[in-house]
PDB file of C-alpha atoms and ligand atoms in Angstrom:
ATOM      1  CA  MET J   1     -21.499  66.824  17.705  1.00 69.00           C
ATOM      2  CA  ALA J   2     -20.934  64.466  20.582  1.00 93.00           C
ATOM      3  CA  PHE J   3     -23.805  62.382  21.895  1.00 97.00           C
ATOM      4  CA  SER J   4     -25.770  63.713  24.852  1.00 97.00           C
ATOM      5  CA  VAL J   5     -28.311  62.192  27.217  1.00 98.00           C
ATOM      6  CA  PRO J   6     -31.815  63.287  26.203  1.00 98.00           C
ATOM      7  CA  ASP J   7     -34.096  64.603  28.909  1.00 97.00           C
ATOM      8  CA  LEU J   8     -36.651  62.081  30.079  1.00 97.00           C
ATOM      9  CA  PRO J   9     -39.992  63.009  28.492  1.00 95.00           C
ATOM     10  CA  TYR J  10     -41.676  62.615  31.930  1.00 98.00           C
ATOM     11  CA  ALA J  11     -40.758  62.792  35.612  1.00 98.00           C
ATOM     12  CA  PHE J  12     -38.723  60.081  37.342  1.00 98.00           C
ATOM     13  CA  ASP J  13     -41.796  59.028  39.324  1.00 98.00           C
ATOM     14  CA  ALA J  14     -44.186  59.148  36.357  1.00 98.00           C
ATOM     15  CA  LEU J  15     -44.071  55.386  35.760  1.00 98.00           C
ATOM     16  CA  GLU J  16     -44.885  54.481  39.379  1.00 98.00           C
ATOM     17  CA  PRO J  17     -45.924  51.975  40.590  1.00 98.00           C
ATOM     18  CA  HIS J  18     -44.714  49.908  37.646  1.00 98.00           C
ATOM     19  CA  ILE J  19     -41.178  51.287  37.559  1.00 98.00           C
ATOM     20  CA  ASP J  20     -40.022  53.116  40.667  1.00 98.00           C
ATOM     21  CA  ALA J  21     -38.610  56.638  40.699  1.00 98.00           C
ATOM     22  CA  GLN J  22     -35.223  55.706  42.144  1.00 98.00           C
ATOM     23  CA  THR J  23     -34.634  53.113  39.455  1.00 98.00           C
ATOM     24  CA  MET J  24     -35.579  55.623  36.768  1.00 98.00           C
ATOM     25  CA  GLU J  25     -33.281  58.314  38.177  1.00 98.00           C
ATOM     26  CA  ILE J  26     -30.234  56.063  38.492  1.00 98.00           C
ATOM     27  CA  HIS J  27     -30.948  54.385  35.176  1.00 98.00           C
ATOM     28  CA  HIS J  28     -31.237  57.665  33.275  1.00 98.00           C
ATOM     29  CA  ASP J  29     -28.792  59.916  35.121  1.00 98.00           C
ATOM     30  CA  LYS J  30     -26.061  57.357  35.852  1.00 98.00           C
ATOM     31  CA  HIS J  31     -26.293  54.375  33.517  1.00 98.00           C
ATOM     32  CA  HIS J  32     -27.365  56.192  30.367  1.00 98.00           C
ATOM     33  CA  ALA J  33     -24.920  59.020  31.080  1.00 98.00           C
ATOM     34  CA  ALA J  34     -22.069  56.533  31.405  1.00 98.00           C
ATOM     35  CA  TYR J  35     -22.871  55.015  27.995  1.00 98.00           C
ATOM     36  CA  VAL J  36     -22.880  58.482  26.437  1.00 98.00           C
ATOM     37  CA  ASN J  37     -19.598  59.506  28.062  1.00 98.00           C
ATOM     38  CA  ASN J  38     -17.880  56.263  27.113  1.00 98.00           C
ATOM     39  CA  ALA J  39     -19.189  56.360  23.536  1.00 97.00           C
ATOM     40  CA  ASN J  40     -17.975  59.933  23.112  1.00 97.00           C
ATOM     41  CA  ALA J  41     -14.567  59.037  24.537  1.00 97.00           C
ATOM     42  CA  ALA J  42     -14.250  56.085  22.161  1.00 96.00           C
ATOM     43  CA  LEU J  43     -15.241  58.104  19.084  1.00 96.00           C
ATOM     44  CA  GLU J  44     -13.296  61.264  19.920  1.00 95.00           C
ATOM     45  CA  GLY J  45     -10.694  62.046  17.283  1.00 92.00           C
ATOM     46  CA  THR J  46     -12.081  59.542  14.766  1.00 92.00           C
ATOM     47  CA  GLU J  47     -13.954  60.364  11.581  1.00 92.00           C
ATOM     48  CA  TRP J  48     -17.037  58.866  13.261  1.00 93.00           C
ATOM     49  CA  ALA J  49     -17.221  61.447  16.061  1.00 93.00           C
ATOM     50  CA  ASP J  50     -19.826  63.598  14.291  1.00 92.00           C
ATOM     51  CA  ARG J  51     -21.933  60.829  12.792  1.00 95.00           C
ATOM     52  CA  SER J  52     -25.378  59.853  14.025  1.00 96.00           C
ATOM     53  CA  VAL J  53     -25.673  56.989  16.468  1.00 96.00           C
ATOM     54  CA  GLU J  54     -27.661  55.027  13.866  1.00 95.00           C
ATOM     55  CA  ASP J  55     -24.875  55.557  11.354  1.00 95.00           C
ATOM     56  CA  VAL J  56     -22.260  54.337  13.811  1.00 95.00           C
ATOM     57  CA  LEU J  57     -24.227  51.245  14.855  1.00 95.00           C
ATOM     58  CA  THR J  58     -24.963  50.146  11.303  1.00 93.00           C
ATOM     59  CA  ASN J  59     -21.295  50.482  10.322  1.00 94.00           C
ATOM     60  CA  LEU J  60     -19.507  48.961  13.306  1.00 94.00           C
ATOM     61  CA  ALA J  61     -17.216  46.851  11.112  1.00 94.00           C
ATOM     62  CA  ALA J  62     -15.908  50.000   9.425  1.00 95.00           C
ATOM     63  CA  LEU J  63     -14.681  51.515  12.697  1.00 94.00           C
ATOM     64  CA  PRO J  64     -11.061  51.209  13.816  1.00 93.00           C
ATOM     65  CA  ALA J  65     -10.644  47.728  15.272  1.00 94.00           C
ATOM     66  CA  ASP J  66      -9.809  48.940  18.757  1.00 94.00           C
ATOM     67  CA  LYS J  67     -12.977  51.104  18.820  1.00 95.00           C
ATOM     68  CA  GLN J  68     -15.482  48.503  17.715  1.00 96.00           C
ATOM     69  CA  GLY J  69     -16.048  46.861  21.105  1.00 96.00           C
ATOM     70  CA  PRO J  70     -16.374  50.063  23.161  1.00 97.00           C
ATOM     71  CA  VAL J  71     -18.584  51.696  20.532  1.00 96.00           C
ATOM     72  CA  ARG J  72     -20.801  48.638  20.104  1.00 96.00           C
ATOM     73  CA  ASN J  73     -21.432  48.566  23.860  1.00 97.00           C
ATOM     74  CA  ASN J  74     -21.681  52.269  24.619  1.00 98.00           C
ATOM     75  CA  ALA J  75     -23.191  53.806  21.490  1.00 97.00           C
ATOM     76  CA  GLY J  76     -25.506  50.806  21.607  1.00 97.00           C
ATOM     77  CA  GLY J  77     -26.357  51.662  25.200  1.00 98.00           C
ATOM     78  CA  HIS J  78     -27.094  55.255  24.218  1.00 98.00           C
ATOM     79  CA  TYR J  79     -29.331  54.249  21.317  1.00 98.00           C
ATOM     80  CA  ASN J  80     -31.173  51.544  23.249  1.00 98.00           C
ATOM     81  CA  HIS J  81     -31.938  53.710  26.260  1.00 98.00           C
ATOM     82  CA  THR J  82     -33.078  56.668  24.162  1.00 98.00           C
ATOM     83  CA  LEU J  83     -35.547  54.383  22.404  1.00 98.00           C
ATOM     84  CA  PHE J  84     -36.579  52.831  25.738  1.00 98.00           C
ATOM     85  CA  TRP J  85     -37.438  56.159  27.420  1.00 98.00           C
ATOM     86  CA  GLU J  86     -39.429  57.271  24.383  1.00 98.00           C
ATOM     87  CA  SER J  87     -41.382  53.999  24.361  1.00 98.00           C
ATOM     88  CA  MET J  88     -42.843  54.514  27.816  1.00 98.00           C
ATOM     89  CA  GLY J  89     -45.078  57.064  29.480  1.00 98.00           C
ATOM     90  CA  PRO J  90     -47.444  57.654  32.382  1.00 98.00           C
ATOM     91  CA  GLY J  91     -50.972  56.364  31.953  1.00 96.00           C
ATOM     92  CA  LYS J  92     -50.030  54.259  28.949  1.00 97.00           C
ATOM     93  CA  GLY J  93     -50.271  50.526  28.314  1.00 97.00           C
ATOM     94  CA  GLY J  94     -53.301  48.812  26.889  1.00 97.00           C
ATOM     95  CA  GLU J  95     -53.342  47.473  23.354  1.00 97.00           C
ATOM     96  CA  PRO J  96     -52.458  49.124  20.057  1.00 97.00           C
ATOM     97  CA  GLY J  97     -55.145  49.542  17.432  1.00 95.00           C
ATOM     98  CA  GLY J  98     -54.930  50.412  13.769  1.00 97.00           C
ATOM     99  CA  ALA J  99     -52.392  48.931  11.401  1.00 97.00           C
ATOM    100  CA  LEU J 100     -49.994  47.980  14.189  1.00 98.00           C
ATOM    101  CA  GLY J 101     -52.692  46.164  16.133  1.00 98.00           C
ATOM    102  CA  ASP J 102     -53.719  44.309  12.999  1.00 98.00           C
ATOM    103  CA  ALA J 103     -50.122  43.345  12.178  1.00 98.00           C
ATOM    104  CA  ILE J 104     -49.506  42.040  15.698  1.00 98.00           C
ATOM    105  CA  ALA J 105     -52.681  39.954  15.567  1.00 98.00           C
ATOM    106  CA  SER J 106     -51.900  38.497  12.155  1.00 98.00           C
ATOM    107  CA  THR J 107     -48.232  37.806  12.969  1.00 98.00           C
ATOM    108  CA  PHE J 108     -48.553  36.359  16.469  1.00 98.00           C
ATOM    109  CA  GLY J 109     -52.173  35.182  16.525  1.00 98.00           C
ATOM    110  CA  SER J 110     -53.314  37.614  19.208  1.00 98.00           C
ATOM    111  CA  PHE J 111     -52.058  40.479  21.336  1.00 98.00           C
ATOM    112  CA  GLY J 112     -51.851  38.125  24.308  1.00 98.00           C
ATOM    113  CA  GLU J 113     -49.711  35.672  22.387  1.00 98.00           C
ATOM    114  CA  PHE J 114     -47.446  38.518  21.298  1.00 98.00           C
ATOM    115  CA  GLN J 115     -47.055  39.581  24.924  1.00 98.00           C
ATOM    116  CA  ALA J 116     -46.239  36.025  25.945  1.00 98.00           C
ATOM    117  CA  GLN J 117     -43.576  35.708  23.262  1.00 98.00           C
ATOM    118  CA  LEU J 118     -41.911  39.039  24.041  1.00 98.00           C
ATOM    119  CA  LYS J 119     -41.925  38.205  27.745  1.00 98.00           C
ATOM    120  CA  ALA J 120     -40.381  34.812  27.004  1.00 98.00           C
ATOM    121  CA  ALA J 121     -37.640  36.519  24.982  1.00 98.00           C
ATOM    122  CA  GLY J 122     -36.883  38.806  27.928  1.00 98.00           C
ATOM    123  CA  VAL J 123     -37.026  36.117  30.584  1.00 98.00           C
ATOM    124  CA  GLY J 124     -34.959  33.796  28.408  1.00 98.00           C
ATOM    125  CA  ARG J 125     -32.168  36.294  27.765  1.00 97.00           C
ATOM    126  CA  PHE J 126     -29.358  34.862  29.909  1.00 95.00           C
ATOM    127  CA  GLY J 127     -27.508  37.617  31.742  1.00 96.00           C
ATOM    128  CA  SER J 128     -28.000  41.149  30.450  1.00 98.00           C
ATOM    129  CA  GLY J 129     -29.691  42.356  27.300  1.00 98.00           C
ATOM    130  CA  TRP J 130     -32.901  43.350  25.632  1.00 98.00           C
ATOM    131  CA  ALA J 131     -36.057  41.889  24.108  1.00 98.00           C
ATOM    132  CA  TRP J 132     -37.439  43.588  21.007  1.00 98.00           C
ATOM    133  CA  LEU J 133     -40.347  43.871  18.648  1.00 98.00           C
ATOM    134  CA  VAL J 134     -38.731  44.600  15.287  1.00 98.00           C
ATOM    135  CA  HIS J 135     -39.617  44.970  11.645  1.00 98.00           C
ATOM    136  CA  ASN J 136     -37.231  42.657   9.841  1.00 96.00           C
ATOM    137  CA  GLY J 137     -37.845  43.966   6.336  1.00 93.00           C
ATOM    138  CA  SER J 138     -40.785  41.709   5.604  1.00 94.00           C
ATOM    139  CA  GLY J 139     -42.828  41.893   8.783  1.00 97.00           C
ATOM    140  CA  LEU J 140     -42.921  41.886  12.565  1.00 98.00           C
ATOM    141  CA  ALA J 141     -40.658  39.642  14.619  1.00 98.00           C
ATOM    142  CA  ILE J 142     -39.469  39.240  18.185  1.00 98.00           C
ATOM    143  CA  VAL J 143     -35.751  39.092  18.827  1.00 97.00           C
ATOM    144  CA  SER J 144     -33.441  39.334  21.796  1.00 97.00           C
ATOM    145  CA  THR J 145     -29.978  40.875  21.929  1.00 97.00           C
ATOM    146  CA  PRO J 146     -27.189  40.457  24.506  1.00 98.00           C
ATOM    147  CA  ASN J 147     -25.595  43.357  26.372  1.00 98.00           C
ATOM    148  CA  GLN J 148     -26.224  46.623  24.460  1.00 98.00           C
ATOM    149  CA  ASP J 149     -26.427  45.109  21.008  1.00 97.00           C
ATOM    150  CA  ASN J 150     -29.231  46.522  18.894  1.00 95.00           C
ATOM    151  CA  PRO J 151     -31.319  45.065  16.059  1.00 95.00           C
ATOM    152  CA  ILE J 152     -30.243  47.846  13.684  1.00 94.00           C
ATOM    153  CA  SER J 153     -26.768  46.293  13.604  1.00 88.00           C
ATOM    154  CA  ASP J 154     -28.523  43.200  12.145  1.00 89.00           C
ATOM    155  CA  GLY J 155     -30.459  45.251   9.598  1.00 92.00           C
ATOM    156  CA  HIS J 156     -33.724  45.214  11.556  1.00 96.00           C
ATOM    157  CA  THR J 157     -35.774  48.207  12.686  1.00 97.00           C
ATOM    158  CA  PRO J 158     -36.543  48.211  16.409  1.00 98.00           C
ATOM    159  CA  LEU J 159     -40.147  49.209  17.156  1.00 98.00           C
ATOM    160  CA  LEU J 160     -40.257  48.463  20.892  1.00 98.00           C
ATOM    161  CA  GLY J 161     -37.578  47.272  23.287  1.00 98.00           C
ATOM    162  CA  VAL J 162     -37.436  46.332  26.930  1.00 98.00           C
ATOM    163  CA  ASP J 163     -34.277  46.498  29.010  1.00 98.00           C
ATOM    164  CA  VAL J 164     -33.766  43.294  31.000  1.00 98.00           C
ATOM    165  CA  TRP J 165     -30.476  44.257  32.627  1.00 98.00           C
ATOM    166  CA  GLU J 166     -30.798  43.879  36.397  1.00 98.00           C
ATOM    167  CA  HIS J 167     -30.223  47.638  36.785  1.00 98.00           C
ATOM    168  CA  ALA J 168     -33.593  48.165  35.083  1.00 98.00           C
ATOM    169  CA  TYR J 169     -35.574  46.405  37.803  1.00 98.00           C
ATOM    170  CA  TYR J 170     -33.529  45.089  40.718  1.00 98.00           C
ATOM    171  CA  LEU J 171     -34.380  47.775  43.308  1.00 98.00           C
ATOM    172  CA  LYS J 172     -38.095  47.013  43.080  1.00 98.00           C
ATOM    173  CA  TYR J 173     -38.275  43.498  41.707  1.00 98.00           C
ATOM    174  CA  GLN J 174     -34.948  41.938  42.825  1.00 98.00           C
ATOM    175  CA  ASN J 175     -34.625  38.609  40.973  1.00 97.00           C
ATOM    176  CA  ARG J 176     -38.221  38.669  39.682  1.00 98.00           C
ATOM    177  CA  ARG J 177     -37.595  39.642  36.081  1.00 98.00           C
ATOM    178  CA  PRO J 178     -40.922  38.110  34.955  1.00 98.00           C
ATOM    179  CA  ASP J 179     -42.823  40.386  37.378  1.00 98.00           C
ATOM    180  CA  TYR J 180     -40.974  43.433  36.050  1.00 98.00           C
ATOM    181  CA  LEU J 181     -41.899  42.481  32.507  1.00 98.00           C
ATOM    182  CA  ASP J 182     -45.551  42.025  33.465  1.00 98.00           C
ATOM    183  CA  ALA J 183     -45.576  45.503  35.038  1.00 98.00           C
ATOM    184  CA  TRP J 184     -43.663  47.141  32.174  1.00 98.00           C
ATOM    185  CA  TRP J 185     -46.584  46.537  29.780  1.00 98.00           C
ATOM    186  CA  HIS J 186     -48.525  49.200  31.711  1.00 98.00           C
ATOM    187  CA  THR J 187     -45.963  51.818  30.620  1.00 98.00           C
ATOM    188  CA  VAL J 188     -45.777  51.113  26.874  1.00 98.00           C
ATOM    189  CA  ASN J 189     -46.583  54.130  24.707  1.00 98.00           C
ATOM    190  CA  TRP J 190     -48.220  52.457  21.734  1.00 98.00           C
ATOM    191  CA  ASP J 191     -48.623  55.766  19.887  1.00 98.00           C
ATOM    192  CA  VAL J 192     -44.842  55.998  19.571  1.00 98.00           C
ATOM    193  CA  VAL J 193     -44.510  52.345  18.546  1.00 98.00           C
ATOM    194  CA  ALA J 194     -47.228  52.822  15.926  1.00 98.00           C
ATOM    195  CA  GLU J 195     -45.350  55.811  14.481  1.00 98.00           C
ATOM    196  CA  ARG J 196     -42.185  53.712  14.160  1.00 98.00           C
ATOM    197  CA  PHE J 197     -44.199  50.947  12.509  1.00 98.00           C
ATOM    198  CA  ALA J 198     -45.836  53.352  10.059  1.00 97.00           C
ATOM    199  CA  ALA J 199     -42.398  54.621   9.039  1.00 97.00           C
ATOM    200  CA  VAL J 200     -41.170  51.159   7.982  1.00 95.00           C
ATOM    201  CA  ALA J 201     -44.245  49.094   7.141  1.00 83.00           C
TER     202      ALA J 201
HETATM  203 MN1  MN3 N   1     -30.376  49.919  31.064  1.00 69.81          MN
END
């Protein structure tokens, strides 16, 4: 079963004014679709063509050598964007409560300090990539990955990720990546992040 682009769980304009509708439409319909098409083309005819994207990304070294680069970038792009769309929603934001809220406070000192550290990871990512809240097997951590690399390839479980490629923000924010990251917090669906945390914690 080849990969396919999942429908956005909300309208293109649902994250306005924080993320504009045109950015969402191009990002989902063009960028994400290209990752899916390229991943499927790379995997076609290999024994990996019917495996899950998680399976592929956690076994990159087992793929044929000439497939590893294209699959890392494009299956990674598919996985990352699917997680990204699911992690946002209209009327979201705020702060998580419950076990996730407690874990963030005990790991980072406060929710505000956590936000500052994740923002710093995104701002500090040179070029294109992602900033992540992950569970690393023992607890919460913030990491950053280049390009479309994903923490699952390093054995970590991504709980929340933010795309800091210019295509994620340039139409509205131009070079102001920090402003985009400040606005993005208003879209975070903490219910979904808490479910991911509960599954690994
Ligand atoms: Mn993107």
